[in-house]
mmCIF file of C-alpha atoms and ligand atoms in Angstrom:
data_model
loop_
_atom_site.group_PDB
_atom_site.id
_atom_site.type_symbol
_atom_site.label_atom_id
_atom_site.label_comp_id
_atom_site.label_asym_id
_atom_site.label_seq_id
_atom_site.Cartn_x
_atom_site.Cartn_y
_atom_site.Cartn_z
ATOM 1 C CA MET J 16 -10.010 -3.839 -5.981
ATOM 2 C CA SER J 17 -12.101 -3.370 -9.099
ATOM 3 C CA ASN J 18 -14.985 -5.749 -9.679
ATOM 4 C CA LYS J 19 -13.451 -7.064 -12.884
ATOM 5 C CA LEU J 20 -10.420 -8.217 -10.902
ATOM 6 C CA ILE J 21 -12.254 -10.124 -8.214
ATOM 7 C CA ILE J 22 -12.899 -13.309 -10.186
ATOM 8 C CA PRO J 23 -9.404 -13.597 -11.681
ATOM 9 C CA CYS J 24 -7.965 -12.921 -8.238
ATOM 10 C CA LEU J 25 -10.087 -15.638 -6.692
ATOM 11 C CA ILE J 26 -8.744 -18.060 -9.249
ATOM 12 C CA VAL J 27 -5.163 -16.970 -8.600
ATOM 13 C CA ALA J 28 -5.774 -17.153 -4.857
ATOM 14 C CA LEU J 29 -7.007 -20.719 -5.162
ATOM 15 C CA VAL J 30 -3.968 -21.752 -7.157
ATOM 16 C CA PHE J 31 -1.249 -19.773 -5.408
ATOM 17 C CA GLY J 32 -2.826 -18.822 -2.107
ATOM 18 C CA ALA J 33 -2.734 -15.126 -2.922
ATOM 19 C CA CYS J 34 -3.556 -12.416 -5.388
ATOM 20 C CA THR J 35 -0.757 -10.007 -6.175
ATOM 21 C CA ASN J 36 -3.136 -7.183 -6.915
ATOM 22 C CA ASN J 37 -2.489 -3.759 -5.469
ATOM 23 C CA SER J 38 -5.027 -3.472 -2.666
ATOM 24 C CA ASP J 39 -3.789 -3.578 0.920
ATOM 25 C CA SER J 40 -5.940 -6.563 1.787
ATOM 26 C CA SER J 41 -4.514 -8.638 -1.057
ATOM 27 C CA GLN J 42 -0.974 -7.698 -0.033
ATOM 28 C CA ASN J 43 -1.670 -8.864 3.503
ATOM 29 C CA SER J 44 -3.016 -12.172 2.299
ATOM 30 C CA SER J 45 -0.013 -12.435 -0.015
ATOM 31 C CA LYS J 46 2.395 -12.033 2.908
ATOM 32 C CA GLN J 47 0.544 -14.595 5.033
ATOM 33 C CA SER J 48 0.509 -17.255 2.392
ATOM 34 C CA ALA J 49 4.110 -16.447 1.461
ATOM 35 C CA ALA J 50 5.167 -17.176 5.044
ATOM 36 C CA ASP J 51 3.276 -20.469 4.945
ATOM 37 C CA MET J 52 4.975 -21.390 1.714
ATOM 38 C CA VAL J 53 8.459 -20.615 3.023
ATOM 39 C CA ALA J 54 7.737 -22.823 6.028
ATOM 40 C CA GLU J 55 6.979 -25.624 3.595
ATOM 41 C CA GLY J 56 10.054 -24.840 1.480
ATOM 42 C CA LYS J 57 7.919 -23.698 -1.459
ATOM 43 C CA PRO J 58 8.330 -20.569 -3.566
ATOM 44 C CA GLU J 59 7.097 -17.323 -2.057
ATOM 45 C CA VAL J 60 4.659 -15.057 -3.903
ATOM 46 C CA ALA J 61 6.459 -11.782 -4.565
ATOM 47 C CA GLU J 62 5.060 -8.573 -3.136
ATOM 48 C CA ILE J 63 4.339 -6.174 -6.007
ATOM 49 C CA THR J 64 2.823 -2.698 -5.932
ATOM 50 C CA ALA J 65 1.526 0.030 -8.222
ATOM 51 C CA ALA J 66 3.344 3.330 -8.768
ATOM 52 C CA PRO J 67 4.364 5.441 -6.944
ATOM 53 C CA LYS J 68 4.617 2.757 -4.226
ATOM 54 C CA VAL J 69 7.499 0.320 -4.023
ATOM 55 C CA PRO J 70 7.588 -3.108 -2.333
ATOM 56 C CA ALA J 71 9.646 -3.427 0.860
ATOM 57 C CA PRO J 72 13.450 -3.646 0.484
ATOM 58 C CA ILE J 73 14.957 -7.105 0.051
ATOM 59 C CA GLY J 74 17.386 -6.614 2.941
ATOM 60 C CA ASN J 75 20.189 -9.050 3.693
ATOM 61 C CA ARG J 76 18.733 -12.425 2.764
ATOM 62 C CA PRO J 77 19.984 -15.317 0.640
ATOM 63 C CA PRO J 78 18.556 -15.964 -2.852
ATOM 64 C CA LYS J 79 15.246 -17.797 -2.991
ATOM 65 C CA LYS J 80 12.460 -18.896 -5.310
ATOM 66 C CA LEU J 81 9.669 -16.419 -6.016
ATOM 67 C CA ILE J 82 6.400 -16.490 -7.914
ATOM 68 C CA VAL J 83 5.398 -13.287 -9.722
ATOM 69 C CA ASN J 84 1.832 -12.985 -11.009
ATOM 70 C CA LEU J 85 1.005 -10.460 -13.720
ATOM 71 C CA GLU J 86 -2.201 -10.024 -15.667
ATOM 72 C CA THR J 87 -2.424 -8.159 -18.965
ATOM 73 C CA THR J 88 -5.581 -6.104 -19.409
ATOM 74 C CA GLU J 89 -7.117 -3.645 -21.855
ATOM 75 C CA ILE J 90 -8.980 -0.933 -19.968
ATOM 76 C CA GLU J 91 -10.364 2.561 -20.374
ATOM 77 C CA ALA J 92 -8.959 4.986 -17.801
ATOM 78 C CA VAL J 93 -8.445 8.720 -17.408
ATOM 79 C CA ILE J 94 -5.354 10.030 -19.172
ATOM 80 C CA ALA J 95 -5.891 13.783 -18.740
ATOM 81 C CA ASP J 96 -8.648 16.009 -17.363
ATOM 82 C CA SER J 97 -11.974 14.477 -18.468
ATOM 83 C CA LEU J 98 -10.448 12.409 -21.275
ATOM 84 C CA LYS J 99 -10.053 8.652 -21.177
ATOM 85 C CA TYR J 100 -7.671 6.460 -23.155
ATOM 86 C CA THR J 101 -7.806 2.761 -24.009
ATOM 87 C CA PHE J 102 -4.733 1.597 -22.070
ATOM 88 C CA TRP J 103 -3.167 -1.852 -22.314
ATOM 89 C CA THR J 104 -1.610 -2.720 -18.971
ATOM 90 C CA PHE J 105 0.109 -5.131 -16.652
ATOM 91 C CA ASN J 106 -2.136 -5.476 -13.550
ATOM 92 C CA ASN J 107 -4.438 -2.581 -14.554
ATOM 93 C CA THR J 108 -1.907 0.218 -13.969
ATOM 94 C CA VAL J 109 0.528 2.276 -16.066
ATOM 95 C CA PRO J 110 3.276 1.573 -15.323
ATOM 96 C CA GLY J 111 2.646 -2.056 -14.355
ATOM 97 C CA SER J 112 3.381 -3.417 -10.892
ATOM 98 C CA PHE J 113 6.891 -2.858 -9.505
ATOM 99 C CA ILE J 114 8.681 -6.189 -9.113
ATOM 100 C CA ARG J 115 11.486 -6.384 -6.517
ATOM 101 C CA VAL J 116 13.810 -9.383 -6.340
ATOM 102 C CA ARG J 117 17.377 -10.173 -5.279
ATOM 103 C CA GLU J 118 20.395 -11.106 -7.356
ATOM 104 C CA GLY J 119 20.377 -14.910 -7.562
ATOM 105 C CA ASP J 120 16.606 -15.264 -7.018
ATOM 106 C CA GLU J 121 14.801 -17.720 -9.272
ATOM 107 C CA VAL J 122 11.549 -16.225 -10.526
ATOM 108 C CA GLU J 123 8.586 -18.228 -11.803
ATOM 109 C CA LEU J 124 6.614 -15.631 -13.753
ATOM 110 C CA HIS J 125 2.945 -16.257 -14.450
ATOM 111 C CA LEU J 126 1.515 -14.084 -17.212
ATOM 112 C CA LYS J 127 -2.244 -14.224 -17.471
ATOM 113 C CA ASN J 128 -4.100 -12.427 -20.253
ATOM 114 C CA ALA J 129 -7.570 -11.287 -19.164
ATOM 115 C CA ALA J 130 -10.457 -13.136 -20.795
ATOM 116 C CA ASN J 131 -11.920 -9.911 -22.173
ATOM 117 C CA SER J 132 -8.699 -8.832 -23.899
ATOM 118 C CA VAL J 133 -8.855 -8.402 -27.649
ATOM 119 C CA MET J 134 -5.125 -8.893 -28.255
ATOM 120 C CA PRO J 135 -2.556 -11.510 -27.296
ATOM 121 C CA HIS J 136 0.207 -10.139 -25.026
ATOM 122 C CA ASP J 137 3.578 -11.254 -23.697
ATOM 123 C CA ILE J 138 6.412 -9.917 -21.536
ATOM 124 C CA ASP J 139 10.032 -9.010 -22.235
ATOM 125 C CA LEU J 140 11.882 -8.286 -18.993
ATOM 126 C CA HIS J 141 15.239 -6.621 -19.559
ATOM 127 C CA ALA J 142 16.420 -8.386 -16.378
ATOM 128 C CA VAL J 143 16.233 -11.769 -18.142
ATOM 129 C CA ASN J 144 19.009 -13.632 -19.941
ATOM 130 C CA GLY J 145 17.075 -15.650 -22.527
ATOM 131 C CA PRO J 146 15.209 -15.333 -25.836
ATOM 132 C CA GLY J 147 13.050 -12.224 -25.996
ATOM 133 C CA GLY J 148 13.627 -11.599 -22.290
ATOM 134 C CA GLY J 149 10.779 -14.051 -21.739
ATOM 135 C CA ALA J 150 8.662 -12.965 -24.684
ATOM 136 C CA ALA J 151 9.457 -16.167 -26.561
ATOM 137 C CA ALA J 152 7.868 -18.163 -23.734
ATOM 138 C CA THR J 153 4.906 -15.971 -22.837
ATOM 139 C CA PHE J 154 2.860 -15.202 -25.963
ATOM 140 C CA THR J 155 -0.561 -15.474 -24.353
ATOM 141 C CA ALA J 156 -3.998 -15.419 -25.969
ATOM 142 C CA PRO J 157 -6.966 -13.824 -24.171
ATOM 143 C CA GLY J 158 -8.129 -15.984 -21.261
ATOM 144 C CA LYS J 159 -4.900 -18.009 -21.210
ATOM 145 C CA GLU J 160 -1.858 -18.070 -18.922
ATOM 146 C CA SER J 161 1.832 -18.651 -19.647
ATOM 147 C CA VAL J 162 4.630 -19.492 -17.221
ATOM 148 C CA PHE J 163 8.392 -19.198 -17.556
ATOM 149 C CA THR J 164 11.266 -19.254 -15.085
ATOM 150 C CA PHE J 165 14.436 -17.184 -14.996
ATOM 151 C CA LYS J 166 17.310 -16.583 -12.632
ATOM 152 C CA ALA J 167 18.052 -12.900 -11.955
ATOM 153 C CA ILE J 168 21.843 -12.860 -12.213
ATOM 154 C CA ASN J 169 22.481 -9.174 -13.035
ATOM 155 C CA PRO J 170 21.669 -6.610 -10.326
ATOM 156 C CA GLY J 171 20.084 -3.381 -11.569
ATOM 157 C CA LEU J 172 16.828 -1.605 -12.370
ATOM 158 C CA TYR J 173 15.251 -2.969 -15.533
ATOM 159 C CA VAL J 174 12.300 -2.141 -17.755
ATOM 160 C CA TYR J 175 9.793 -4.821 -18.665
ATOM 161 C CA HIS J 176 7.309 -4.405 -21.493
ATOM 162 C CA CYS J 177 4.990 -6.249 -23.816
ATOM 163 C CA ALA J 178 6.669 -7.356 -27.034
ATOM 164 C CA ALA J 179 3.687 -8.743 -28.943
ATOM 165 C CA ALA J 180 3.116 -7.441 -32.480
ATOM 166 C CA PRO J 181 2.729 -4.645 -33.293
ATOM 167 C CA VAL J 182 5.305 -3.938 -30.573
ATOM 168 C CA PRO J 183 5.215 -0.114 -30.865
ATOM 169 C CA MET J 184 1.448 -0.097 -30.322
ATOM 170 C CA HIS J 185 1.588 -2.355 -27.248
ATOM 171 C CA ILE J 186 4.259 -0.197 -25.612
ATOM 172 C CA ALA J 187 2.584 3.066 -26.655
ATOM 173 C CA ASN J 188 -0.624 1.877 -24.993
ATOM 174 C CA GLY J 189 1.153 1.622 -21.629
ATOM 175 C CA MET J 190 2.473 -1.943 -21.419
ATOM 176 C CA TYR J 191 5.638 -1.361 -19.381
ATOM 177 C CA GLY J 192 6.918 -1.429 -15.823
ATOM 178 C CA LEU J 193 10.084 -1.867 -13.750
ATOM 179 C CA ILE J 194 11.795 -4.831 -12.099
ATOM 180 C CA LEU J 195 14.510 -4.141 -9.541
ATOM 181 C CA VAL J 196 17.164 -6.807 -9.005
ATOM 182 C CA GLU J 197 18.836 -5.812 -5.746
ATOM 183 C CA PRO J 198 22.502 -6.716 -5.272
ATOM 184 C CA ALA J 199 23.546 -9.210 -2.587
ATOM 185 C CA GLY J 200 23.186 -7.437 0.758
ATOM 186 C CA GLY J 201 20.526 -5.082 -0.617
ATOM 187 C CA LEU J 202 20.570 -1.387 -1.438
ATOM 188 C CA LYS J 203 21.554 1.088 1.271
ATOM 189 C CA LYS J 204 18.621 2.054 3.468
ATOM 190 C CA VAL J 205 16.917 5.364 2.639
ATOM 191 C CA ASP J 206 13.921 7.167 4.127
ATOM 192 C CA ARG J 207 11.609 7.202 1.080
ATOM 193 C CA GLU J 208 11.401 5.245 -2.137
ATOM 194 C CA TYR J 209 9.114 6.083 -5.070
ATOM 195 C CA TYR J 210 8.365 4.484 -8.442
ATOM 196 C CA ILE J 211 7.982 6.760 -11.463
ATOM 197 C CA MET J 212 7.835 5.868 -15.133
ATOM 198 C CA GLN J 213 7.737 8.267 -18.032
ATOM 199 C CA GLY J 214 5.920 7.426 -21.238
ATOM 200 C CA GLU J 215 4.469 9.316 -24.150
ATOM 201 C CA PHE J 216 1.020 8.910 -25.706
ATOM 202 C CA TYR J 217 -0.018 9.428 -29.313
ATOM 203 C CA THR J 218 -3.739 9.910 -29.581
ATOM 204 C CA LYS J 219 -6.782 10.304 -31.773
ATOM 205 C CA THR J 220 -10.438 10.438 -30.802
ATOM 206 C CA LYS J 221 -12.148 7.048 -30.669
ATOM 207 C CA SER J 222 -15.485 8.364 -29.380
ATOM 208 C CA ALA J 223 -16.684 11.300 -27.278
ATOM 209 C CA GLY J 224 -14.243 11.674 -24.364
ATOM 210 C CA LEU J 225 -12.273 8.557 -25.327
ATOM 211 C CA LEU J 226 -8.860 8.559 -27.010
ATOM 212 C CA GLU J 227 -6.960 5.725 -28.648
ATOM 213 C CA PHE J 228 -3.545 5.130 -30.180
ATOM 214 C CA ASN J 229 -2.572 7.119 -33.276
ATOM 215 C CA ASN J 230 0.032 5.278 -35.353
ATOM 216 C CA ASP J 231 0.842 8.276 -37.594
ATOM 217 C CA LYS J 232 1.787 10.442 -34.599
ATOM 218 C CA GLY J 233 3.824 7.522 -33.219
ATOM 219 C CA ASN J 234 5.759 7.245 -36.464
ATOM 220 C CA ALA J 235 6.377 10.996 -36.415
ATOM 221 C CA GLU J 236 7.467 10.782 -32.735
ATOM 222 C CA ASN J 237 5.078 13.663 -32.051
ATOM 223 C CA PRO J 238 3.131 12.798 -28.874
ATOM 224 C CA ASP J 239 0.148 14.665 -27.476
ATOM 225 C CA TYR J 240 1.125 13.675 -23.933
ATOM 226 C CA VAL J 241 4.415 12.948 -22.179
ATOM 227 C CA LEU J 242 3.406 11.645 -18.765
ATOM 228 C CA PHE J 243 4.690 10.320 -15.480
ATOM 229 C CA ASN J 244 2.793 7.197 -14.379
ATOM 230 C CA GLY J 245 0.316 7.228 -17.236
ATOM 231 C CA LYS J 246 -1.850 10.160 -16.213
ATOM 232 C CA LYS J 247 -1.612 13.938 -16.332
ATOM 233 C CA GLY J 248 -1.263 15.144 -12.739
ATOM 234 C CA SER J 249 -0.389 11.691 -11.367
ATOM 235 C CA LEU J 250 2.213 13.348 -9.109
ATOM 236 C CA LEU J 251 0.468 16.687 -8.508
ATOM 237 C CA GLY J 252 -2.201 17.994 -6.121
ATOM 238 C CA ALA J 253 -3.428 15.241 -3.802
ATOM 239 C CA ASN J 254 -0.939 12.874 -5.490
ATOM 240 C CA THR J 255 2.133 15.023 -4.700
ATOM 241 C CA LEU J 256 5.010 12.954 -3.286
ATOM 242 C CA GLU J 257 6.032 13.764 0.284
ATOM 243 C CA ALA J 258 9.192 13.928 2.375
ATOM 244 C CA LYS J 259 10.570 15.641 5.467
ATOM 245 C CA VAL J 260 13.618 17.877 5.784
ATOM 246 C CA GLY J 261 16.692 15.728 6.409
ATOM 247 C CA GLU J 262 15.325 12.640 4.656
ATOM 248 C CA THR J 263 16.964 10.882 1.746
ATOM 249 C CA ILE J 264 14.707 10.039 -1.196
ATOM 250 C CA ARG J 265 15.362 7.287 -3.721
ATOM 251 C CA LEU J 266 13.496 7.453 -7.025
ATOM 252 C CA PHE J 267 13.273 4.415 -9.251
ATOM 253 C CA ILE J 268 12.743 6.064 -12.626
ATOM 254 C CA GLY J 269 11.966 4.251 -15.833
ATOM 255 C CA ASN J 270 11.236 5.366 -19.343
ATOM 256 C CA GLY J 271 8.774 3.231 -21.260
ATOM 257 C CA GLY J 272 9.140 5.454 -24.309
ATOM 258 C CA PRO J 273 8.198 4.230 -26.825
ATOM 259 C CA ASN J 274 10.287 6.884 -28.600
ATOM 260 C CA LEU J 275 11.639 9.718 -26.473
ATOM 261 C CA THR J 276 14.729 9.937 -24.273
ATOM 262 C CA SER J 277 14.031 11.642 -20.937
ATOM 263 C CA SER J 278 16.214 14.387 -19.439
ATOM 264 C CA PHE J 279 15.106 13.771 -15.883
ATOM 265 C CA HIS J 280 15.577 16.656 -13.463
ATOM 266 C CA VAL J 281 14.276 17.796 -10.075
ATOM 267 C CA ILE J 282 14.040 21.579 -9.908
ATOM 268 C CA GLY J 283 15.875 22.791 -6.795
ATOM 269 C CA GLU J 284 17.728 19.570 -6.043
ATOM 270 C CA ILE J 285 20.990 17.905 -7.005
ATOM 271 C CA PHE J 286 21.160 14.137 -7.225
ATOM 272 C CA ASP J 287 23.719 12.957 -4.634
ATOM 273 C CA ASN J 288 23.822 9.543 -6.327
ATOM 274 C CA VAL J 289 22.709 8.346 -9.741
ATOM 275 C CA TYR J 290 22.898 4.664 -10.631
ATOM 276 C CA VAL J 291 23.617 5.463 -14.242
ATOM 277 C CA GLU J 292 21.210 3.747 -16.668
ATOM 278 C CA GLY J 293 19.972 1.670 -13.698
ATOM 279 C CA GLY J 294 23.264 -0.260 -13.597
ATOM 280 C CA THR J 295 26.115 -0.562 -11.113
ATOM 281 C CA THR J 296 28.063 2.635 -11.839
ATOM 282 C CA VAL J 297 27.159 5.408 -9.399
ATOM 283 C CA ASN J 298 27.677 9.024 -10.398
ATOM 284 C CA HIS J 299 27.518 11.910 -7.914
ATOM 285 C CA ASN J 300 26.352 15.543 -7.899
ATOM 286 C CA VAL J 301 24.197 15.255 -11.004
ATOM 287 C CA GLN J 302 21.717 17.941 -12.129
ATOM 288 C CA THR J 303 19.934 16.090 -14.960
ATOM 289 C CA THR J 304 20.186 12.428 -15.868
ATOM 290 C CA VAL J 305 19.454 10.905 -19.249
ATOM 291 C CA ILE J 306 17.017 7.991 -19.271
ATOM 292 C CA PRO J 307 16.723 6.292 -22.652
ATOM 293 C CA ALA J 308 13.537 4.724 -23.955
ATOM 294 C CA GLY J 309 13.545 1.222 -22.529
ATOM 295 C CA GLY J 310 15.972 2.298 -19.808
ATOM 296 C CA SER J 311 16.062 3.476 -16.218
ATOM 297 C CA ALA J 312 17.973 5.274 -13.497
ATOM 298 C CA ILE J 313 18.013 5.202 -9.717
ATOM 299 C CA VAL J 314 18.486 8.652 -8.222
ATOM 300 C CA GLU J 315 19.048 9.503 -4.562
ATOM 301 C CA PHE J 316 19.064 12.897 -2.906
ATOM 302 C CA LYS J 317 18.775 14.318 0.585
ATOM 303 C CA VAL J 318 16.244 17.125 0.987
ATOM 304 C CA ASN J 319 17.583 19.900 3.212
ATOM 305 C CA VAL J 320 15.159 22.782 2.741
ATOM 306 C CA PRO J 321 11.338 22.742 3.008
ATOM 307 C CA GLY J 322 9.252 23.598 -0.043
ATOM 308 C CA GLU J 323 8.017 22.191 -3.321
ATOM 309 C CA TYR J 324 10.417 20.449 -5.674
ATOM 310 C CA VAL J 325 9.278 19.923 -9.249
ATOM 311 C CA LEU J 326 10.068 16.749 -11.198
ATOM 312 C CA VAL J 327 10.379 17.318 -14.927
ATOM 313 C CA ASP J 328 11.638 16.022 -18.197
ATOM 314 C CA HIS J 329 13.921 18.998 -18.837
ATOM 315 C CA SER J 330 13.061 18.823 -22.525
ATOM 316 C CA ILE J 331 10.867 21.470 -21.106
ATOM 317 C CA PHE J 332 7.968 21.758 -23.550
ATOM 318 C CA ARG J 333 7.141 18.190 -22.499
ATOM 319 C CA ALA J 334 6.951 19.258 -18.854
ATOM 320 C CA PHE J 335 4.845 22.384 -19.153
ATOM 321 C CA ASN J 336 2.818 21.610 -22.282
ATOM 322 C CA LYS J 337 2.561 17.812 -22.480
ATOM 323 C CA GLY J 338 2.324 16.664 -18.853
ATOM 324 C CA ALA J 339 5.799 15.435 -17.796
ATOM 325 C CA ILE J 340 5.701 17.216 -14.456
ATOM 326 C CA GLY J 341 5.270 16.186 -10.819
ATOM 327 C CA LYS J 342 6.038 17.483 -7.350
ATOM 328 C CA ILE J 343 7.628 16.472 -4.072
ATOM 329 C CA LYS J 344 6.471 18.467 -1.055
ATOM 330 C CA VAL J 345 9.126 18.701 1.642
ATOM 331 C CA THR J 346 7.993 19.778 5.107
ATOM 332 C CA GLY J 347 10.057 20.731 8.136
ATOM 333 C CA ASP J 348 12.086 23.537 9.626
ATOM 334 C CA ALA J 349 13.632 26.233 7.439
ATOM 335 C CA ASN J 350 17.375 25.954 6.840
ATOM 336 C CA PRO J 351 18.551 29.560 6.286
ATOM 337 C CA LYS J 352 22.230 28.547 6.273
ATOM 338 C CA LEU J 353 21.539 26.661 3.036
ATOM 339 C CA TYR J 354 18.782 28.784 1.543
ATOM 340 C CA LYS J 355 16.867 31.956 2.374
ATOM 341 C CA GLN J 356 15.214 34.841 0.609
ATOM 342 C CA GLY J 357 17.096 38.161 0.867
ATOM 343 C CA GLY J 358 20.765 39.069 1.378
ATOM 344 C CA PHE J 359 23.379 38.355 4.080
HETATM 345 CU CU1 LIG X 29 0.727 -6.408 -25.303
#
């Protein structure tokens, strides 16, 4: 946990018995206090995590009341190589924390804006039926907190984002994430789940080694970077995703935009199932799925052959020249009946 988070987390912990920050220790305390709260018939604090991690599946439980805590922050962090960017975030990560609830759950969402923020922020969750998706109730000045409650009645995978003016700038600076509303009974069990969000960045130099938002490039829809999870190489090298031969992988993919539509593809794999646009329709045997700005998809595929599988936006200049590339490393026994070098 970063030092700047400790004090806000202490405050949240005092009020709600937990901090929904991304460190393991805070998650453990969150679970403990959640159990206490259920015993008392009070709302549970939702488990939320940073990409590429995903909270535990909902499973087969009835609807309940949940508290979700998000904090908007404005931070400098590495965007590519030795360059930093002034990101605006939910919970200090791009994308923001993954929120996982069940159809019929009632969610009390607490949006805190860090005291050292310069801008007011809010949240529009596409999973919400109500004005602004919550934005109308959560316009929050620095150092303040807003609360609103919604019932998640439509299952699916939804984008959330900041919708404070100027909206394009807030989204372009990284203020987006995903909320999954699982259907009654939960999603089918798989071996691995990962959280990936694409977004593009339009930059100019603010000071040596530090970039900031460039409105002219945003208007021209001409980004310098098209990235998975807010950082060049976020899914490469030591951050490569992992799986074993025979496992089924589920990717929760979102596109924060703010402008571009993603042509999401995994080189060397075919999607067995695609929850089209993150909704209820499931398509099969898909090579590349379209993910609109402000939209999502759930893709599932079984990996049968060991090796490296490359995730790309198949608008391919973005992958090889602007950063929209990641990898899954699959380990296990060779499967020459399905794939081998050489002839019969
Ligand atoms: Cu904002």
